[in-house]
mmCIF file of C-alpha atoms and ligand atoms in Angstrom:
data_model
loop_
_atom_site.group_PDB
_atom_site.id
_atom_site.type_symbol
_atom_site.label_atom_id
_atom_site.label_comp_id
_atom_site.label_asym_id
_atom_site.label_seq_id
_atom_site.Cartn_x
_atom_site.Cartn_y
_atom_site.Cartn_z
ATOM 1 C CA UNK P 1131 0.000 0.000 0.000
ATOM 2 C CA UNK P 1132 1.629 3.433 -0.669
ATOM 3 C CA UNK P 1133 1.968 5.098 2.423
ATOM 4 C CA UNK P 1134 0.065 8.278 1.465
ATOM 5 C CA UNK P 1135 -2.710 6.392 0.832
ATOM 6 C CA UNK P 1136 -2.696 4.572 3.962
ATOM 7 C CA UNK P 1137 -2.506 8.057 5.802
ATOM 8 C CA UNK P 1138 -5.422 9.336 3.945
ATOM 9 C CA UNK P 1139 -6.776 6.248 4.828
ATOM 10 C CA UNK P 1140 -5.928 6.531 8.202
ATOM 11 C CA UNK P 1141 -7.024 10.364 8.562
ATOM 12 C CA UNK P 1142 -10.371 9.009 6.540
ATOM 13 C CA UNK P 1143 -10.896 6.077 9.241
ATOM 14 C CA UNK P 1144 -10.436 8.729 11.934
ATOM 15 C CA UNK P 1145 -13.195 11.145 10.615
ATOM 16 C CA UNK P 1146 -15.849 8.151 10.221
ATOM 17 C CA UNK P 1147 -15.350 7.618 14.154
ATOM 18 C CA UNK P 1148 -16.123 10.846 14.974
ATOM 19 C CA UNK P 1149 -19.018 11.476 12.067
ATOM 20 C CA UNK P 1150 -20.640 8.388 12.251
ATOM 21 C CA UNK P 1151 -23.146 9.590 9.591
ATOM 22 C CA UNK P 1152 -20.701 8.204 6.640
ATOM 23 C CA UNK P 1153 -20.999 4.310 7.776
ATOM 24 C CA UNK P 1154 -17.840 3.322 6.570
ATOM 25 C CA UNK P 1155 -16.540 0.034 6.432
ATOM 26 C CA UNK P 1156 -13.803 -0.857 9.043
ATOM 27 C CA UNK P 1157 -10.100 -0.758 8.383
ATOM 28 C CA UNK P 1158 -10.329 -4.646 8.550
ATOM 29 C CA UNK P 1159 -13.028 -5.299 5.860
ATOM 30 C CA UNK P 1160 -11.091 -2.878 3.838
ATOM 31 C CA UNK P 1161 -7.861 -4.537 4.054
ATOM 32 C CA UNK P 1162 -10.001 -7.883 3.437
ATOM 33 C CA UNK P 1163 -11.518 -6.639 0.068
ATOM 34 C CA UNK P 1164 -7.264 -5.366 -1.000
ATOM 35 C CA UNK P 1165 -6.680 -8.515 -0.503
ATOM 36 C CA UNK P 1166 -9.297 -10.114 -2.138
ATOM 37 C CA UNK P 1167 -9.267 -7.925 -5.138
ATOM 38 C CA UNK P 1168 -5.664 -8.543 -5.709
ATOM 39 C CA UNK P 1169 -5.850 -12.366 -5.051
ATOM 40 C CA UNK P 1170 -8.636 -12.538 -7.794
ATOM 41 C CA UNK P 1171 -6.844 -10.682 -10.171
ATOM 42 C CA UNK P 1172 -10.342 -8.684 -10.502
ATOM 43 C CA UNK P 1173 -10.098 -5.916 -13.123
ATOM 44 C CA UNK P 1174 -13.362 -4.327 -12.988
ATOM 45 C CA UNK P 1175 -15.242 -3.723 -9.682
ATOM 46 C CA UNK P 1176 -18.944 -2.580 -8.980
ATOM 47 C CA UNK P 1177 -19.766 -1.044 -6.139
ATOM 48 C CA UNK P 1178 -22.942 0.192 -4.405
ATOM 49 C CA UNK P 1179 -22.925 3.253 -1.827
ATOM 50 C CA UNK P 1180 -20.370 5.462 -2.155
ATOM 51 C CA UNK P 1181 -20.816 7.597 1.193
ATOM 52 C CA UNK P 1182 -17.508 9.802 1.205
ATOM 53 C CA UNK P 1183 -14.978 7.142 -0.636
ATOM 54 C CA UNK P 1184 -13.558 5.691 1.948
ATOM 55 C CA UNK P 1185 -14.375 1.968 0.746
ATOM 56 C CA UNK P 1186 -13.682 2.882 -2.932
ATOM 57 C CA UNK P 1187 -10.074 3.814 -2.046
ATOM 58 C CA UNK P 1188 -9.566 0.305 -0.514
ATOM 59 C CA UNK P 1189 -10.914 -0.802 -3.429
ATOM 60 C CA UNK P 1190 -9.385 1.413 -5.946
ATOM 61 C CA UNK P 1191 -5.867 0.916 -4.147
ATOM 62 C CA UNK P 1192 -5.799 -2.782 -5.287
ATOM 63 C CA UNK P 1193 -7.888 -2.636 -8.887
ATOM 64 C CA UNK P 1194 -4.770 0.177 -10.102
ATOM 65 C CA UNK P 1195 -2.170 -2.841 -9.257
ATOM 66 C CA UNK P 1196 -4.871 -4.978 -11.639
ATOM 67 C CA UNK P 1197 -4.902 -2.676 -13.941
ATOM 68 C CA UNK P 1198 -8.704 -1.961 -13.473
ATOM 69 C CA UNK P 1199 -11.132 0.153 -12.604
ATOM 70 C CA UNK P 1200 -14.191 0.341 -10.489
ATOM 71 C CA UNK P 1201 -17.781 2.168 -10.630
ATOM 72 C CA UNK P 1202 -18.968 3.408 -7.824
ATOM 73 C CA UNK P 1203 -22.584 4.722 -7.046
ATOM 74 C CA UNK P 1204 -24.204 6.999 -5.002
ATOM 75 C CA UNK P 1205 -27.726 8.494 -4.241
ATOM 76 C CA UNK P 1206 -26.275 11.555 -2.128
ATOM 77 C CA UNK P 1207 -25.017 15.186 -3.819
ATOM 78 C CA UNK P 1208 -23.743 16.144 -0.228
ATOM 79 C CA UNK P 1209 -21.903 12.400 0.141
ATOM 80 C CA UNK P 1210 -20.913 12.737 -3.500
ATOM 81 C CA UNK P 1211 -19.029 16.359 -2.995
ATOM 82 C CA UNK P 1212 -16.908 14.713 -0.382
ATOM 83 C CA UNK P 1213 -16.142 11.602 -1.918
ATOM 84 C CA UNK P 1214 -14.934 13.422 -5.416
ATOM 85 C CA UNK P 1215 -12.897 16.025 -3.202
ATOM 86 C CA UNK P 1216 -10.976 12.327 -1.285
ATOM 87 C CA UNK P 1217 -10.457 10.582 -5.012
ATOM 88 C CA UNK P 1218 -8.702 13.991 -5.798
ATOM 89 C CA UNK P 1219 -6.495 13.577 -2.626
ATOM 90 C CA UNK P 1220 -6.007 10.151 -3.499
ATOM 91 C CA UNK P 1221 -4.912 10.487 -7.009
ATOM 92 C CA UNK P 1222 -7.407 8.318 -8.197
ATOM 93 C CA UNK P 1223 -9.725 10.245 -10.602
ATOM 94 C CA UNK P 1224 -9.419 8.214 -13.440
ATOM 95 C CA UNK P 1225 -9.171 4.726 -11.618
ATOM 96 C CA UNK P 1226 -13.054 5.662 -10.173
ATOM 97 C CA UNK P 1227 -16.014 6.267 -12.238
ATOM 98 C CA UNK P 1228 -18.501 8.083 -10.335
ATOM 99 C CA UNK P 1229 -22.139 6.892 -10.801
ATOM 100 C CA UNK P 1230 -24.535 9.925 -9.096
ATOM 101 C CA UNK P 1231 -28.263 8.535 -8.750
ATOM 102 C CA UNK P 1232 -30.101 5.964 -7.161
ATOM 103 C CA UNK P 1233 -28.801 2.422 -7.826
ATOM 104 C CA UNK P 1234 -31.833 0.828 -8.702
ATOM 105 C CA UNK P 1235 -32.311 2.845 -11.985
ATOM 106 C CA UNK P 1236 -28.809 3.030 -12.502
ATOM 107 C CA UNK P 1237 -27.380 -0.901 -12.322
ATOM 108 C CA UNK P 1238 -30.454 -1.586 -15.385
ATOM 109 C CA UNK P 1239 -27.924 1.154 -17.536
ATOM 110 C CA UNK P 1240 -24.960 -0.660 -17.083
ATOM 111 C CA UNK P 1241 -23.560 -2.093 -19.556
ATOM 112 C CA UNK P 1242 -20.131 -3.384 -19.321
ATOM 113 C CA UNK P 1243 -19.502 -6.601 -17.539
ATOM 114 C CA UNK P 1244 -18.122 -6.877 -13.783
ATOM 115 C CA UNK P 1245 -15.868 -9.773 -11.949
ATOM 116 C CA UNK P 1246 -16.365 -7.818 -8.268
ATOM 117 C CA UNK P 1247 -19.356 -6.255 -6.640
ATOM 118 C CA UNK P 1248 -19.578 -4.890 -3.746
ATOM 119 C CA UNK P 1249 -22.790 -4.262 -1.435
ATOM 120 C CA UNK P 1250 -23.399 -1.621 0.938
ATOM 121 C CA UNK P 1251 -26.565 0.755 0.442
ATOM 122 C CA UNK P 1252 -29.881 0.219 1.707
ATOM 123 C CA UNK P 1253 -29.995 -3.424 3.236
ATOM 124 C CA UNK P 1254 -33.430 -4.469 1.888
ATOM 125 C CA UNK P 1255 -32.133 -3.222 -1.056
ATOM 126 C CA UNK P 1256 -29.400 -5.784 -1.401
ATOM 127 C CA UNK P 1257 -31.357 -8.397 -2.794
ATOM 128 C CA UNK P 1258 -32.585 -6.228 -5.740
ATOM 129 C CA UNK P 1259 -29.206 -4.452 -6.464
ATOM 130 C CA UNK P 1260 -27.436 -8.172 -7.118
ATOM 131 C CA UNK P 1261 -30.924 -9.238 -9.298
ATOM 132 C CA UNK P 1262 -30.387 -5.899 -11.249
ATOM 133 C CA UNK P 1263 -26.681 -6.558 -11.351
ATOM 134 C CA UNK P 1264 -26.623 -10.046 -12.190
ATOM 135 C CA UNK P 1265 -26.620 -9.644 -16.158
ATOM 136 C CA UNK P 1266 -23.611 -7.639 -15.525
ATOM 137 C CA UNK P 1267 -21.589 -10.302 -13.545
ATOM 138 C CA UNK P 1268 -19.381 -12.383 -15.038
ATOM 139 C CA UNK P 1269 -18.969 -16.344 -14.314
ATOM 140 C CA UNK P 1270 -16.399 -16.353 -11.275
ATOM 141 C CA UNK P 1271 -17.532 -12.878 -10.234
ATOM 142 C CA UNK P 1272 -16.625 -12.367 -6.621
ATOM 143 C CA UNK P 1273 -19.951 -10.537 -4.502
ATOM 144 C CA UNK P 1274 -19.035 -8.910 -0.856
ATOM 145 C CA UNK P 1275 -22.362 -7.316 0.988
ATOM 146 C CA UNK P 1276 -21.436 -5.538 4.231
ATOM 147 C CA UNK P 1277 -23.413 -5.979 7.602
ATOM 148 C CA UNK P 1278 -24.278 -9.385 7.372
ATOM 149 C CA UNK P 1279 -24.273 -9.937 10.675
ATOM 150 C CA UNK P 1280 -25.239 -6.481 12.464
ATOM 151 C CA UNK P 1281 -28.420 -5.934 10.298
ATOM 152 C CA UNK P 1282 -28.676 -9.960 9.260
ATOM 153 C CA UNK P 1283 -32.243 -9.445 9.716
ATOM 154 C CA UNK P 1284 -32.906 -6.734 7.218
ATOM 155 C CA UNK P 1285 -30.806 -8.505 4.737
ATOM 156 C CA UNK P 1286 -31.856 -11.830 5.454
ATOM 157 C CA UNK P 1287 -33.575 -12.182 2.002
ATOM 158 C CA UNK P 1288 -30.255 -11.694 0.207
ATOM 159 C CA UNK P 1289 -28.624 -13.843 2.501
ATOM 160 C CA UNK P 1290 -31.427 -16.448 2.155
ATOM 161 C CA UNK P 1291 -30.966 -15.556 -1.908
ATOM 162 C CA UNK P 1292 -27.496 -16.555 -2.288
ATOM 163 C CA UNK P 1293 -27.179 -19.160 0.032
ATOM 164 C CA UNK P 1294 -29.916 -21.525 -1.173
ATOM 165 C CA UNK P 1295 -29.070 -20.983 -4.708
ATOM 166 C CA UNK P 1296 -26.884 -22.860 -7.495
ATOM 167 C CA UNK P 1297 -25.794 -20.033 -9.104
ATOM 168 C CA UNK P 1298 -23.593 -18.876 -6.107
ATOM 169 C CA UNK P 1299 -21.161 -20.387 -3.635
ATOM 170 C CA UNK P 1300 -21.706 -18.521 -0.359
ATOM 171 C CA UNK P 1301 -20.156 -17.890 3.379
ATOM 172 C CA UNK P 1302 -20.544 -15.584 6.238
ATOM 173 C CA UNK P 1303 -17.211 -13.967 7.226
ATOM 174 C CA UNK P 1304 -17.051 -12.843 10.531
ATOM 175 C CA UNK P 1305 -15.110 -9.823 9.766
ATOM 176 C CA UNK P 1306 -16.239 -6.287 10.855
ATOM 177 C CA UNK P 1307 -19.965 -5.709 10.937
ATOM 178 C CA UNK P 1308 -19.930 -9.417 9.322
ATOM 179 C CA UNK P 1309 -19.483 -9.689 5.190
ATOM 180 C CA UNK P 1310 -21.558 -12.527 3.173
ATOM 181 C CA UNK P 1311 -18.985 -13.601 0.349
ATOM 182 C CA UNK P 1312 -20.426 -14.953 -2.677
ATOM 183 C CA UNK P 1313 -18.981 -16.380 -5.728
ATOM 184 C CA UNK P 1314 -21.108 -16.424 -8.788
ATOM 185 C CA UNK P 1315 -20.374 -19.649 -9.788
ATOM 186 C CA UNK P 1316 -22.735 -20.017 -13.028
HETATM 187 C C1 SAM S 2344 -23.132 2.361 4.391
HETATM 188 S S1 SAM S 2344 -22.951 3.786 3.404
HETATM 189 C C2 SAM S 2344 -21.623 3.377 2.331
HETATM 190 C C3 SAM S 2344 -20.294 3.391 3.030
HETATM 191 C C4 SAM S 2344 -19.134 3.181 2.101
HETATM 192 N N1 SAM S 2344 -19.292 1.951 1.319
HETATM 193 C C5 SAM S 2344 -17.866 3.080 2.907
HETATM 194 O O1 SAM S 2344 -17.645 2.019 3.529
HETATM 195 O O2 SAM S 2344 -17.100 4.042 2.934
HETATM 196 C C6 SAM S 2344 -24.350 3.633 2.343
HETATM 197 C C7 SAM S 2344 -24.438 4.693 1.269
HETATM 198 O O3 SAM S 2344 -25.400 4.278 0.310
HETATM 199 C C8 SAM S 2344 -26.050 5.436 -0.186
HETATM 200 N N2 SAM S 2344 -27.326 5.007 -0.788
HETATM 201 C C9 SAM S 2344 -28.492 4.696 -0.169
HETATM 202 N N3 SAM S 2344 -29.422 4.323 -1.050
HETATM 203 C C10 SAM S 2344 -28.836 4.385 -2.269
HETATM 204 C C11 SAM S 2344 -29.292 4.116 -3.594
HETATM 205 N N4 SAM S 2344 -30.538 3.697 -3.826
HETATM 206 N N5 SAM S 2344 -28.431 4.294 -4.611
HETATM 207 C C12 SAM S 2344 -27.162 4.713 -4.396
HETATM 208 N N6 SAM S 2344 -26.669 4.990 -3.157
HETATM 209 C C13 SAM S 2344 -27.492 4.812 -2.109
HETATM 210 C C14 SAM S 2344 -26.200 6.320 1.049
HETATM 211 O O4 SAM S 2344 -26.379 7.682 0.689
HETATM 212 C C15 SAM S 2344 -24.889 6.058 1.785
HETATM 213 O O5 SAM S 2344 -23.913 7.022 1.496
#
């Protein structure tokens, strides 16, 4: 990780604590996805809820050593101004695509094909974002929803979705607020 990164990482993690309104992800679960995207080799991420960026620079950190890219959406103007002001810091304007609306009209747009997606909007929304999505995802695709296990029960139709289903190969990680990690295996 380059270290100025990881400092405006750092600083980032620091200002979630303290403005709890941006829901970020913790510094674990990011440094689980890193790995993860690098592992796979992924080269072209989707991701859903932007809040300020502080996810999409995990992301983004390990998709520029792939040579890819990610899209990243989000339903907030206020969230949005941050987020494009910490991708400048970051150096990372042209690894991020920037997707401003609500993410069930916008994932029916898309058309390019994804091998990572990653969850973490509304959590009864979960189950239609990855329906929406799934035209989009590639065989092999690796799927990561966050708070699996604090809000399991507002999720639990997702979790239900891609755990009793052939298309996907599914486990709860205990990492964070919990992360369900699905491969699309058809
Ligand atoms: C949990 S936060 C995302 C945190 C971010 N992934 C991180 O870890 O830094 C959820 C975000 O989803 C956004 N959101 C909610 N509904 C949405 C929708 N329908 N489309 C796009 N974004 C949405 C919210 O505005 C909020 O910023």
């Amino acid at each position: 990780m380059n270290p100025s990164i990881q400092k405006l990482l750092n600083e980032l993690e620091e200002f979630g604590q303290k403005n709890r309104g941006y829901f970020n992800i913790p510094a674990s679960t990011g440094k689980f996805f890193y790995n993860l995207v690098l592992i796979s080799k992924a080269k072209n991420i989707l991701e859903i809820g932007t809040s300020n960026g502080y996810s999409t620079i995990w992301l983004s950190e390990a998709i520029k050593q792939n040579n890819g890219k990610i899209t990243t959406m989000e339903i907030s103007d206020f969230k949005i101004k941050i987020a494009k002001e910490n991708f400048k810091r970051a150096n990372l304007n042209k690894t991020i695509k920037i997707i401003h609306g609500d993410a069930l009209k916008e994932i029916p747009k898309l058309k390019e094909k994804f091998d990572f997606m990653f969850i973490d909007a509304i959590k009864k929304d979960y189950i239609n974002y990855l329906k929406l999505a799934e035209k989009n995802l590639k065989k092999g695709s690796i799927i990561v929803a966050d708070n699996a296990i604090m809000f399991k029960d507002k999720m639990q139709d997702y979790l239900n979705y891609v755990e009793n289903n052939k298309n996907y190969s599914s486990v709860l990680v205990p990492i964070g607020s919990g992360v369900e990690f699905s491969i699309k295996v058809k």
